[in-house]
PDB file of C-alpha atoms in Angstrom:
ATOM      1  CA  UNK Z   1      50.769 -27.651   8.611  1.00  0.00           C
ATOM      2  CA  UNK Z   2      53.493 -28.198   6.016  1.00  0.00           C
ATOM      3  CA  UNK Z   3      55.668 -29.749   8.710  1.00  0.00           C
ATOM      4  CA  UNK Z   4      53.601 -32.934   8.410  1.00  0.00           C
ATOM      5  CA  UNK Z   5      54.718 -33.546   4.830  1.00  0.00           C
ATOM      6  CA  UNK Z   6      58.326 -32.716   5.650  1.00  0.00           C
ATOM      7  CA  UNK Z   7      58.353 -35.111   8.601  1.00  0.00           C
ATOM      8  CA  UNK Z   8      56.683 -37.870   6.566  1.00  0.00           C
ATOM      9  CA  UNK Z   9      59.245 -37.581   3.763  1.00  0.00           C
ATOM     10  CA  UNK Z  10      62.130 -37.419   6.242  1.00  0.00           C
ATOM     11  CA  UNK Z  11      60.854 -40.530   8.047  1.00  0.00           C
ATOM     12  CA  UNK Z  12      59.855 -42.656   5.038  1.00  0.00           C
ATOM     13  CA  UNK Z  13      62.379 -41.607   2.392  1.00  0.00           C
ATOM     14  CA  UNK Z  14      65.450 -40.632   4.412  1.00  0.00           C
ATOM     15  CA  UNK Z  15      65.108 -42.846   7.467  1.00  0.00           C
ATOM     16  CA  UNK Z  16      64.351 -40.511  10.357  1.00  0.00           C
ATOM     17  CA  UNK Z  17      63.169 -37.102  11.503  1.00  0.00           C
ATOM     18  CA  UNK Z  18      66.363 -35.127  12.013  1.00  0.00           C
ATOM     19  CA  UNK Z  19      67.135 -31.552  10.967  1.00  0.00           C
ATOM     20  CA  UNK Z  20      69.505 -32.909   8.322  1.00  0.00           C
ATOM     21  CA  UNK Z  21      66.804 -35.176   6.902  1.00  0.00           C
ATOM     22  CA  UNK Z  22      64.255 -32.359   6.981  1.00  0.00           C
ATOM     23  CA  UNK Z  23      66.627 -30.413   4.736  1.00  0.00           C
ATOM     24  CA  UNK Z  24      66.841 -33.389   2.399  1.00  0.00           C
ATOM     25  CA  UNK Z  25      63.055 -33.656   2.469  1.00  0.00           C
ATOM     26  CA  UNK Z  26      62.688 -30.017   1.392  1.00  0.00           C
ATOM     27  CA  UNK Z  27      64.861 -30.694  -1.646  1.00  0.00           C
ATOM     28  CA  UNK Z  28      62.971 -33.930  -2.391  1.00  0.00           C
ATOM     29  CA  UNK Z  29      59.663 -32.042  -2.358  1.00  0.00           C
ATOM     30  CA  UNK Z  30      60.957 -29.167  -4.477  1.00  0.00           C
ATOM     31  CA  UNK Z  31      62.237 -31.565  -7.136  1.00  0.00           C
ATOM     32  CA  UNK Z  32      58.736 -33.000  -7.347  1.00  0.00           C
ATOM     33  CA  UNK Z  33      56.907 -29.696  -7.402  1.00  0.00           C
ATOM     34  CA  UNK Z  34      55.538 -30.533 -10.854  1.00  0.00           C
ATOM     35  CA  UNK Z  35      53.620 -33.521  -9.470  1.00  0.00           C
ATOM     36  CA  UNK Z  36      50.076 -33.343  -8.182  1.00  0.00           C
ATOM     37  CA  UNK Z  37      49.240 -34.201  -4.594  1.00  0.00           C
ATOM     38  CA  UNK Z  38      47.851 -37.607  -5.541  1.00  0.00           C
ATOM     39  CA  UNK Z  39      51.161 -38.753  -7.029  1.00  0.00           C
ATOM     40  CA  UNK Z  40      53.100 -37.611  -3.963  1.00  0.00           C
ATOM     41  CA  UNK Z  41      50.694 -39.509  -1.701  1.00  0.00           C
ATOM     42  CA  UNK Z  42      51.084 -42.573  -3.924  1.00  0.00           C
ATOM     43  CA  UNK Z  43      54.871 -42.394  -3.661  1.00  0.00           C
ATOM     44  CA  UNK Z  44      54.667 -42.262   0.130  1.00  0.00           C
ATOM     45  CA  UNK Z  45      52.131 -45.107   0.154  1.00  0.00           C
ATOM     46  CA  UNK Z  46      54.602 -47.363  -1.662  1.00  0.00           C
ATOM     47  CA  UNK Z  47      57.073 -46.783   1.175  1.00  0.00           C
ATOM     48  CA  UNK Z  48      54.773 -48.338   3.777  1.00  0.00           C
ATOM     49  CA  UNK Z  49      53.105 -51.057   1.689  1.00  0.00           C
ATOM     50  CA  UNK Z  50      51.438 -53.404   2.619  1.00  0.00           C
ATOM     51  CA  UNK Z  51      50.317 -51.043   5.392  1.00  0.00           C
ATOM     52  CA  UNK Z  52      47.520 -48.586   4.588  1.00  0.00           C
ATOM     53  CA  UNK Z  53      48.151 -44.880   4.911  1.00  0.00           C
ATOM     54  CA  UNK Z  54      45.808 -42.568   6.799  1.00  0.00           C
ATOM     55  CA  UNK Z  55      45.347 -38.915   5.940  1.00  0.00           C
ATOM     56  CA  UNK Z  56      43.663 -36.766   8.552  1.00  0.00           C
ATOM     57  CA  UNK Z  57      44.494 -33.288   7.273  1.00  0.00           C
ATOM     58  CA  UNK Z  58      41.761 -31.086   8.764  1.00  0.00           C
ATOM     59  CA  UNK Z  59      41.817 -28.630   5.863  1.00  0.00           C
ATOM     60  CA  UNK Z  60      40.635 -31.327   3.423  1.00  0.00           C
ATOM     61  CA  UNK Z  61      37.041 -30.820   4.570  1.00  0.00           C
ATOM     62  CA  UNK Z  62      37.044 -27.042   4.121  1.00  0.00           C
ATOM     63  CA  UNK Z  63      35.735 -27.397   0.561  1.00  0.00           C
ATOM     64  CA  UNK Z  64      33.626 -30.031  -1.159  1.00  0.00           C
ATOM     65  CA  UNK Z  65      35.891 -29.996  -4.207  1.00  0.00           C
ATOM     66  CA  UNK Z  66      38.907 -30.977  -2.108  1.00  0.00           C
ATOM     67  CA  UNK Z  67      37.083 -34.011  -0.746  1.00  0.00           C
ATOM     68  CA  UNK Z  68      35.822 -34.902  -4.197  1.00  0.00           C
ATOM     69  CA  UNK Z  69      39.324 -34.640  -5.610  1.00  0.00           C
ATOM     70  CA  UNK Z  70      40.642 -37.019  -2.963  1.00  0.00           C
ATOM     71  CA  UNK Z  71      37.917 -39.502  -3.904  1.00  0.00           C
ATOM     72  CA  UNK Z  72      38.661 -39.178  -7.639  1.00  0.00           C
ATOM     73  CA  UNK Z  73      42.372 -39.767  -7.068  1.00  0.00           C
ATOM     74  CA  UNK Z  74      41.790 -42.688  -4.691  1.00  0.00           C
ATOM     75  CA  UNK Z  75      38.453 -44.332  -5.602  1.00  0.00           C
ATOM     76  CA  UNK Z  76      39.081 -47.238  -3.203  1.00  0.00           C
ATOM     77  CA  UNK Z  77      39.569 -44.900  -0.236  1.00  0.00           C
ATOM     78  CA  UNK Z  78      37.441 -45.249   2.894  1.00  0.00           C
ATOM     79  CA  UNK Z  79      36.102 -42.159   4.633  1.00  0.00           C
ATOM     80  CA  UNK Z  80      35.819 -42.180   8.412  1.00  0.00           C
ATOM     81  CA  UNK Z  81      33.631 -39.321   9.612  1.00  0.00           C
ATOM     82  CA  UNK Z  82      34.809 -38.554  13.129  1.00  0.00           C
ATOM     83  CA  UNK Z  83      32.347 -36.365  15.035  1.00  0.00           C
ATOM     84  CA  UNK Z  84      32.584 -34.630  18.371  1.00  0.00           C
ATOM     85  CA  UNK Z  85      30.081 -32.926  20.628  1.00  0.00           C
ATOM     86  CA  UNK Z  86      29.944 -29.210  19.645  1.00  0.00           C
ATOM     87  CA  UNK Z  87      30.527 -28.279  23.288  1.00  0.00           C
ATOM     88  CA  UNK Z  88      33.725 -30.292  23.393  1.00  0.00           C
ATOM     89  CA  UNK Z  89      34.888 -28.916  20.045  1.00  0.00           C
ATOM     90  CA  UNK Z  90      34.314 -25.336  21.160  1.00  0.00           C
ATOM     91  CA  UNK Z  91      36.045 -25.835  24.493  1.00  0.00           C
ATOM     92  CA  UNK Z  92      39.038 -27.426  22.769  1.00  0.00           C
ATOM     93  CA  UNK Z  93      39.404 -24.550  20.302  1.00  0.00           C
ATOM     94  CA  UNK Z  94      39.096 -21.857  22.963  1.00  0.00           C
ATOM     95  CA  UNK Z  95      41.484 -23.678  25.303  1.00  0.00           C
ATOM     96  CA  UNK Z  96      44.067 -23.930  22.537  1.00  0.00           C
ATOM     97  CA  UNK Z  97      43.748 -20.203  21.777  1.00  0.00           C
ATOM     98  CA  UNK Z  98      44.181 -19.413  25.476  1.00  0.00           C
ATOM     99  CA  UNK Z  99      47.322 -21.571  25.517  1.00  0.00           C
ATOM    100  CA  UNK Z 100      48.814 -19.276  22.876  1.00  0.00           C
ATOM    101  CA  UNK Z 101      47.974 -16.178  24.898  1.00  0.00           C
ATOM    102  CA  UNK Z 102      44.825 -15.188  23.029  1.00  0.00           C
ATOM    103  CA  UNK Z 103      43.670 -14.556  19.451  1.00  0.00           C
ATOM    104  CA  UNK Z 104      46.358 -11.950  18.782  1.00  0.00           C
ATOM    105  CA  UNK Z 105      49.183 -14.467  19.233  1.00  0.00           C
ATOM    106  CA  UNK Z 106      47.482 -17.752  18.292  1.00  0.00           C
ATOM    107  CA  UNK Z 107      48.110 -19.274  14.832  1.00  0.00           C
ATOM    108  CA  UNK Z 108      45.792 -18.019  12.113  1.00  0.00           C
ATOM    109  CA  UNK Z 109      44.424 -21.506  11.328  1.00  0.00           C
ATOM    110  CA  UNK Z 110      43.353 -21.875  14.964  1.00  0.00           C
ATOM    111  CA  UNK Z 111      41.663 -18.492  15.241  1.00  0.00           C
ATOM    112  CA  UNK Z 112      39.852 -19.258  11.982  1.00  0.00           C
ATOM    113  CA  UNK Z 113      37.994 -22.027  13.781  1.00  0.00           C
ATOM    114  CA  UNK Z 114      36.111 -19.365  15.749  1.00  0.00           C
ATOM    115  CA  UNK Z 115      35.042 -17.449  12.661  1.00  0.00           C
ATOM    116  CA  UNK Z 116      34.854 -19.880   9.777  1.00  0.00           C
ATOM    117  CA  UNK Z 117      33.704 -18.971   6.239  1.00  0.00           C
ATOM    118  CA  UNK Z 118      30.215 -19.888   5.142  1.00  0.00           C
ATOM    119  CA  UNK Z 119      29.218 -23.248   3.770  1.00  0.00           C
ATOM    120  CA  UNK Z 120      30.390 -24.512   0.403  1.00  0.00           C
ATOM    121  CA  UNK Z 121      27.237 -24.399  -1.726  1.00  0.00           C
ATOM    122  CA  UNK Z 122      28.467 -26.408  -4.698  1.00  0.00           C
ATOM    123  CA  UNK Z 123      26.524 -29.589  -3.823  1.00  0.00           C
ATOM    124  CA  UNK Z 124      23.453 -28.191  -2.095  1.00  0.00           C
ATOM    125  CA  UNK Z 125      22.882 -28.072   1.636  1.00  0.00           C
ATOM    126  CA  UNK Z 126      20.146 -30.633   2.161  1.00  0.00           C
ATOM    127  CA  UNK Z 127      18.287 -29.932   5.400  1.00  0.00           C
ATOM    128  CA  UNK Z 128      21.100 -28.084   7.142  1.00  0.00           C
ATOM    129  CA  UNK Z 129      20.255 -24.410   6.689  1.00  0.00           C
ATOM    130  CA  UNK Z 130      19.959 -21.507   9.054  1.00  0.00           C
ATOM    131  CA  UNK Z 131      16.767 -19.567   9.682  1.00  0.00           C
ATOM    132  CA  UNK Z 132      17.342 -17.383   6.616  1.00  0.00           C
ATOM    133  CA  UNK Z 133      17.398 -20.493   4.408  1.00  0.00           C
ATOM    134  CA  UNK Z 134      20.804 -19.748   2.880  1.00  0.00           C
ATOM    135  CA  UNK Z 135      22.877 -22.220   4.849  1.00  0.00           C
ATOM    136  CA  UNK Z 136      25.154 -19.544   6.326  1.00  0.00           C
ATOM    137  CA  UNK Z 137      26.144 -19.755   9.960  1.00  0.00           C
ATOM    138  CA  UNK Z 138      29.099 -17.428   9.539  1.00  0.00           C
ATOM    139  CA  UNK Z 139      29.526 -15.059  12.461  1.00  0.00           C
ATOM    140  CA  UNK Z 140      30.922 -12.332  10.191  1.00  0.00           C
ATOM    141  CA  UNK Z 141      27.875 -12.361   7.905  1.00  0.00           C
ATOM    142  CA  UNK Z 142      25.384 -11.538  10.618  1.00  0.00           C
ATOM    143  CA  UNK Z 143      25.639  -8.334  12.572  1.00  0.00           C
ATOM    144  CA  UNK Z 144      24.287  -9.876  15.780  1.00  0.00           C
ATOM    145  CA  UNK Z 145      26.648 -12.848  15.842  1.00  0.00           C
ATOM    146  CA  UNK Z 146      30.123 -12.768  17.288  1.00  0.00           C
ATOM    147  CA  UNK Z 147      32.935 -15.186  16.368  1.00  0.00           C
ATOM    148  CA  UNK Z 148      32.062 -18.561  17.800  1.00  0.00           C
ATOM    149  CA  UNK Z 149      33.510 -22.092  17.326  1.00  0.00           C
ATOM    150  CA  UNK Z 150      30.072 -23.634  16.881  1.00  0.00           C
ATOM    151  CA  UNK Z 151      29.754 -22.005  13.441  1.00  0.00           C
ATOM    152  CA  UNK Z 152      32.894 -23.744  12.221  1.00  0.00           C
ATOM    153  CA  UNK Z 153      31.652 -27.032  13.705  1.00  0.00           C
ATOM    154  CA  UNK Z 154      28.354 -26.697  11.835  1.00  0.00           C
ATOM    155  CA  UNK Z 155      29.840 -25.615   8.515  1.00  0.00           C
ATOM    156  CA  UNK Z 156      32.589 -28.224   8.392  1.00  0.00           C
ATOM    157  CA  UNK Z 157      30.327 -31.132   9.310  1.00  0.00           C
ATOM    158  CA  UNK Z 158      27.692 -29.950   6.834  1.00  0.00           C
ATOM    159  CA  UNK Z 159      30.342 -29.940   4.107  1.00  0.00           C
ATOM    160  CA  UNK Z 160      31.304 -33.480   5.106  1.00  0.00           C
ATOM    161  CA  UNK Z 161      27.699 -34.680   5.038  1.00  0.00           C
ATOM    162  CA  UNK Z 162      27.182 -33.204   1.589  1.00  0.00           C
ATOM    163  CA  UNK Z 163      30.278 -34.967   0.299  1.00  0.00           C
ATOM    164  CA  UNK Z 164      29.448 -38.294   1.924  1.00  0.00           C
ATOM    165  CA  UNK Z 165      26.012 -38.259   0.304  1.00  0.00           C
ATOM    166  CA  UNK Z 166      27.920 -39.010  -2.916  1.00  0.00           C
ATOM    167  CA  UNK Z 167      29.911 -41.914  -1.406  1.00  0.00           C
ATOM    168  CA  UNK Z 168      28.622 -45.526  -1.315  1.00  0.00           C
ATOM    169  CA  UNK Z 169      27.592 -46.793   2.119  1.00  0.00           C
ATOM    170  CA  UNK Z 170      30.364 -49.369   2.247  1.00  0.00           C
ATOM    171  CA  UNK Z 171      33.039 -46.698   1.852  1.00  0.00           C
ATOM    172  CA  UNK Z 172      31.985 -44.443   4.720  1.00  0.00           C
ATOM    173  CA  UNK Z 173      31.524 -44.783   8.455  1.00  0.00           C
ATOM    174  CA  UNK Z 174      30.644 -42.302  11.192  1.00  0.00           C
ATOM    175  CA  UNK Z 175      32.003 -42.641  14.719  1.00  0.00           C
ATOM    176  CA  UNK Z 176      31.842 -40.424  17.772  1.00  0.00           C
ATOM    177  CA  UNK Z 177      35.196 -39.466  19.222  1.00  0.00           C
ATOM    178  CA  UNK Z 178      33.816 -39.721  22.751  1.00  0.00           C
ATOM    179  CA  UNK Z 179      32.861 -43.370  22.187  1.00  0.00           C
ATOM    180  CA  UNK Z 180      36.292 -44.219  20.788  1.00  0.00           C
ATOM    181  CA  UNK Z 181      38.295 -42.820  23.706  1.00  0.00           C
ATOM    182  CA  UNK Z 182      35.957 -43.910  26.509  1.00  0.00           C
ATOM    183  CA  UNK Z 183      35.379 -47.472  25.277  1.00  0.00           C
ATOM    184  CA  UNK Z 184      38.093 -48.345  22.741  1.00  0.00           C
ATOM    185  CA  UNK Z 185      37.816 -52.111  23.299  1.00  0.00           C
ATOM    186  CA  UNK Z 186      34.220 -51.997  22.051  1.00  0.00           C
ATOM    187  CA  UNK Z 187      34.466 -49.310  19.379  1.00  0.00           C
ATOM    188  CA  UNK Z 188      37.832 -49.895  17.704  1.00  0.00           C
ATOM    189  CA  UNK Z 189      37.080 -53.460  16.523  1.00  0.00           C
ATOM    190  CA  UNK Z 190      34.052 -52.117  14.649  1.00  0.00           C
ATOM    191  CA  UNK Z 191      36.190 -49.538  12.864  1.00  0.00           C
ATOM    192  CA  UNK Z 192      39.003 -51.890  11.878  1.00  0.00           C
ATOM    193  CA  UNK Z 193      36.557 -54.605  10.844  1.00  0.00           C
ATOM    194  CA  UNK Z 194      34.969 -52.106   8.446  1.00  0.00           C
ATOM    195  CA  UNK Z 195      38.457 -51.358   7.116  1.00  0.00           C
ATOM    196  CA  UNK Z 196      39.175 -55.053   6.615  1.00  0.00           C
ATOM    197  CA  UNK Z 197      42.045 -55.000   9.092  1.00  0.00           C
ATOM    198  CA  UNK Z 198      43.013 -57.155  12.061  1.00  0.00           C
ATOM    199  CA  UNK Z 199      40.651 -57.123  15.039  1.00  0.00           C
ATOM    200  CA  UNK Z 200      42.628 -59.344  17.433  1.00  0.00           C
ATOM    201  CA  UNK Z 201      43.529 -58.176  20.927  1.00  0.00           C
ATOM    202  CA  UNK Z 202      47.130 -57.346  20.005  1.00  0.00           C
ATOM    203  CA  UNK Z 203      46.060 -55.090  17.136  1.00  0.00           C
ATOM    204  CA  UNK Z 204      43.476 -53.266  19.252  1.00  0.00           C
ATOM    205  CA  UNK Z 205      45.967 -52.796  22.082  1.00  0.00           C
ATOM    206  CA  UNK Z 206      48.433 -51.176  19.697  1.00  0.00           C
ATOM    207  CA  UNK Z 207      45.747 -48.771  18.516  1.00  0.00           C
ATOM    208  CA  UNK Z 208      45.209 -47.645  22.110  1.00  0.00           C
ATOM    209  CA  UNK Z 209      48.779 -46.272  22.237  1.00  0.00           C
ATOM    210  CA  UNK Z 210      49.090 -43.423  19.731  1.00  0.00           C
ATOM    211  CA  UNK Z 211      52.156 -42.237  21.647  1.00  0.00           C
ATOM    212  CA  UNK Z 212      54.148 -45.048  20.033  1.00  0.00           C
ATOM    213  CA  UNK Z 213      53.900 -43.480  16.581  1.00  0.00           C
ATOM    214  CA  UNK Z 214      57.086 -41.792  15.288  1.00  0.00           C
ATOM    215  CA  UNK Z 215      54.924 -38.745  14.526  1.00  0.00           C
ATOM    216  CA  UNK Z 216      53.310 -38.514  17.983  1.00  0.00           C
ATOM    217  CA  UNK Z 217      55.822 -35.993  19.295  1.00  0.00           C
ATOM    218  CA  UNK Z 218      57.284 -32.669  18.305  1.00  0.00           C
ATOM    219  CA  UNK Z 219      59.628 -32.922  15.344  1.00  0.00           C
ATOM    220  CA  UNK Z 220      63.084 -31.365  15.036  1.00  0.00           C
ATOM    221  CA  UNK Z 221      63.383 -27.550  15.237  1.00  0.00           C
ATOM    222  CA  UNK Z 222      63.189 -27.181  11.460  1.00  0.00           C
ATOM    223  CA  UNK Z 223      59.784 -28.964  11.323  1.00  0.00           C
ATOM    224  CA  UNK Z 224      58.296 -29.303  14.815  1.00  0.00           C
ATOM    225  CA  UNK Z 225      54.563 -29.526  14.057  1.00  0.00           C
ATOM    226  CA  UNK Z 226      52.303 -31.243  11.529  1.00  0.00           C
ATOM    227  CA  UNK Z 227      49.696 -32.049  14.155  1.00  0.00           C
ATOM    228  CA  UNK Z 228      47.731 -30.435  16.979  1.00  0.00           C
ATOM    229  CA  UNK Z 229      50.322 -29.048  19.441  1.00  0.00           C
ATOM    230  CA  UNK Z 230      48.171 -30.118  22.388  1.00  0.00           C
ATOM    231  CA  UNK Z 231      48.242 -33.709  21.151  1.00  0.00           C
ATOM    232  CA  UNK Z 232      51.996 -33.551  20.505  1.00  0.00           C
ATOM    233  CA  UNK Z 233      52.561 -32.424  24.094  1.00  0.00           C
ATOM    234  CA  UNK Z 234      50.623 -35.388  25.480  1.00  0.00           C
ATOM    235  CA  UNK Z 235      49.908 -37.960  22.729  1.00  0.00           C
ATOM    236  CA  UNK Z 236      47.790 -40.422  24.687  1.00  0.00           C
ATOM    237  CA  UNK Z 237      44.116 -41.377  24.831  1.00  0.00           C
ATOM    238  CA  UNK Z 238      42.386 -39.094  27.317  1.00  0.00           C
ATOM    239  CA  UNK Z 239      38.962 -40.498  28.240  1.00  0.00           C
ATOM    240  CA  UNK Z 240      38.450 -37.812  30.880  1.00  0.00           C
ATOM    241  CA  UNK Z 241      38.286 -35.168  28.125  1.00  0.00           C
ATOM    242  CA  UNK Z 242      35.402 -36.899  26.355  1.00  0.00           C
ATOM    243  CA  UNK Z 243      32.183 -35.675  27.886  1.00  0.00           C
ATOM    244  CA  UNK Z 244      28.826 -36.448  26.316  1.00  0.00           C
ATOM    245  CA  UNK Z 245      27.091 -33.303  27.477  1.00  0.00           C
ATOM    246  CA  UNK Z 246      23.320 -33.410  27.386  1.00  0.00           C
ATOM    247  CA  UNK Z 247      20.765 -30.732  28.139  1.00  0.00           C
ATOM    248  CA  UNK Z 248      23.387 -28.079  28.914  1.00  0.00           C
ATOM    249  CA  UNK Z 249      22.522 -24.812  27.178  1.00  0.00           C
ATOM    250  CA  UNK Z 250      25.684 -23.028  28.296  1.00  0.00           C
ATOM    251  CA  UNK Z 251      28.363 -23.238  25.662  1.00  0.00           C
ATOM    252  CA  UNK Z 252      31.934 -24.076  26.706  1.00  0.00           C
ATOM    253  CA  UNK Z 253      31.063 -24.119  30.404  1.00  0.00           C
ATOM    254  CA  UNK Z 254      32.108 -20.464  30.665  1.00  0.00           C
ATOM    255  CA  UNK Z 255      30.174 -17.803  32.503  1.00  0.00           C
ATOM    256  CA  UNK Z 256      28.098 -15.867  30.018  1.00  0.00           C
ATOM    257  CA  UNK Z 257      28.745 -18.410  27.267  1.00  0.00           C
ATOM    258  CA  UNK Z 258      26.265 -18.442  24.409  1.00  0.00           C
ATOM    259  CA  UNK Z 259      23.904 -21.355  23.961  1.00  0.00           C
ATOM    260  CA  UNK Z 260      24.019 -23.578  20.910  1.00  0.00           C
ATOM    261  CA  UNK Z 261      21.983 -22.331  17.974  1.00  0.00           C
ATOM    262  CA  UNK Z 262      18.964 -24.349  16.899  1.00  0.00           C
ATOM    263  CA  UNK Z 263      20.772 -25.363  13.698  1.00  0.00           C
ATOM    264  CA  UNK Z 264      23.760 -26.663  15.609  1.00  0.00           C
ATOM    265  CA  UNK Z 265      21.504 -28.527  18.029  1.00  0.00           C
ATOM    266  CA  UNK Z 266      19.657 -30.156  15.123  1.00  0.00           C
ATOM    267  CA  UNK Z 267      22.869 -31.378  13.542  1.00  0.00           C
ATOM    268  CA  UNK Z 268      24.201 -32.547  16.911  1.00  0.00           C
ATOM    269  CA  UNK Z 269      21.005 -34.606  17.282  1.00  0.00           C
ATOM    270  CA  UNK Z 270      21.748 -36.278  13.942  1.00  0.00           C
ATOM    271  CA  UNK Z 271      25.091 -37.357  15.400  1.00  0.00           C
ATOM    272  CA  UNK Z 272      23.497 -38.739  18.568  1.00  0.00           C
ATOM    273  CA  UNK Z 273      24.127 -35.793  20.884  1.00  0.00           C
ATOM    274  CA  UNK Z 274      20.711 -35.001  22.307  1.00  0.00           C
TER     275      UNK Z 274
END
């Protein structure tokens, strides 16, 4: 995941993502090791001004305190809650693990998404608790549950909901990934209008081509990643992958797959997946 910062510094500070510039970026970061993350983000933001930077680091939502810290450092930030059908999430995680040859050879961060730690309790869990009432859908904590991507889906989105309950309505928006990729001409203008950005046809058309980004590819050998490898292999909108599955109790579409738990189904209903 650290490759993302290296590639950003190489691109914005040193003019391009080459192995030589990645080396310069490592030195640049080390010389600023005494700074907090907010100051580093602010430095990078000045490089692209008047454009607005977007941070989509998935680990930010692992703990409520990390989201709260981001909000304290950037009180004018907007928070876009991007949701996905739990079936699609689970299939994506398992497919990615299979691509690496299985759990034994897949990256640790990816395998973790099948066996994610329990919910962060520091802000209360609202209505999203399991049958025991303790808000824990961790496969490892229950002897009759095996590792399963739906637990990570539930825990991460519950953390997000708890954080967003503290954020004013005008600074947060929820969108379904399936809607964005299947009907971008309808959905994207709503998102950018909320952000106060351009909504003309040219702007929307550019948003439909993520492959044009300098980061939408593998980086040089010294920093190849910083994003989902599957996206980096084929960085385009893929409407065919967005399926709004309804009434299907077989998880992942695999033979013998477990059904969604009642807690996951309830949260999916909140997001419009019924």
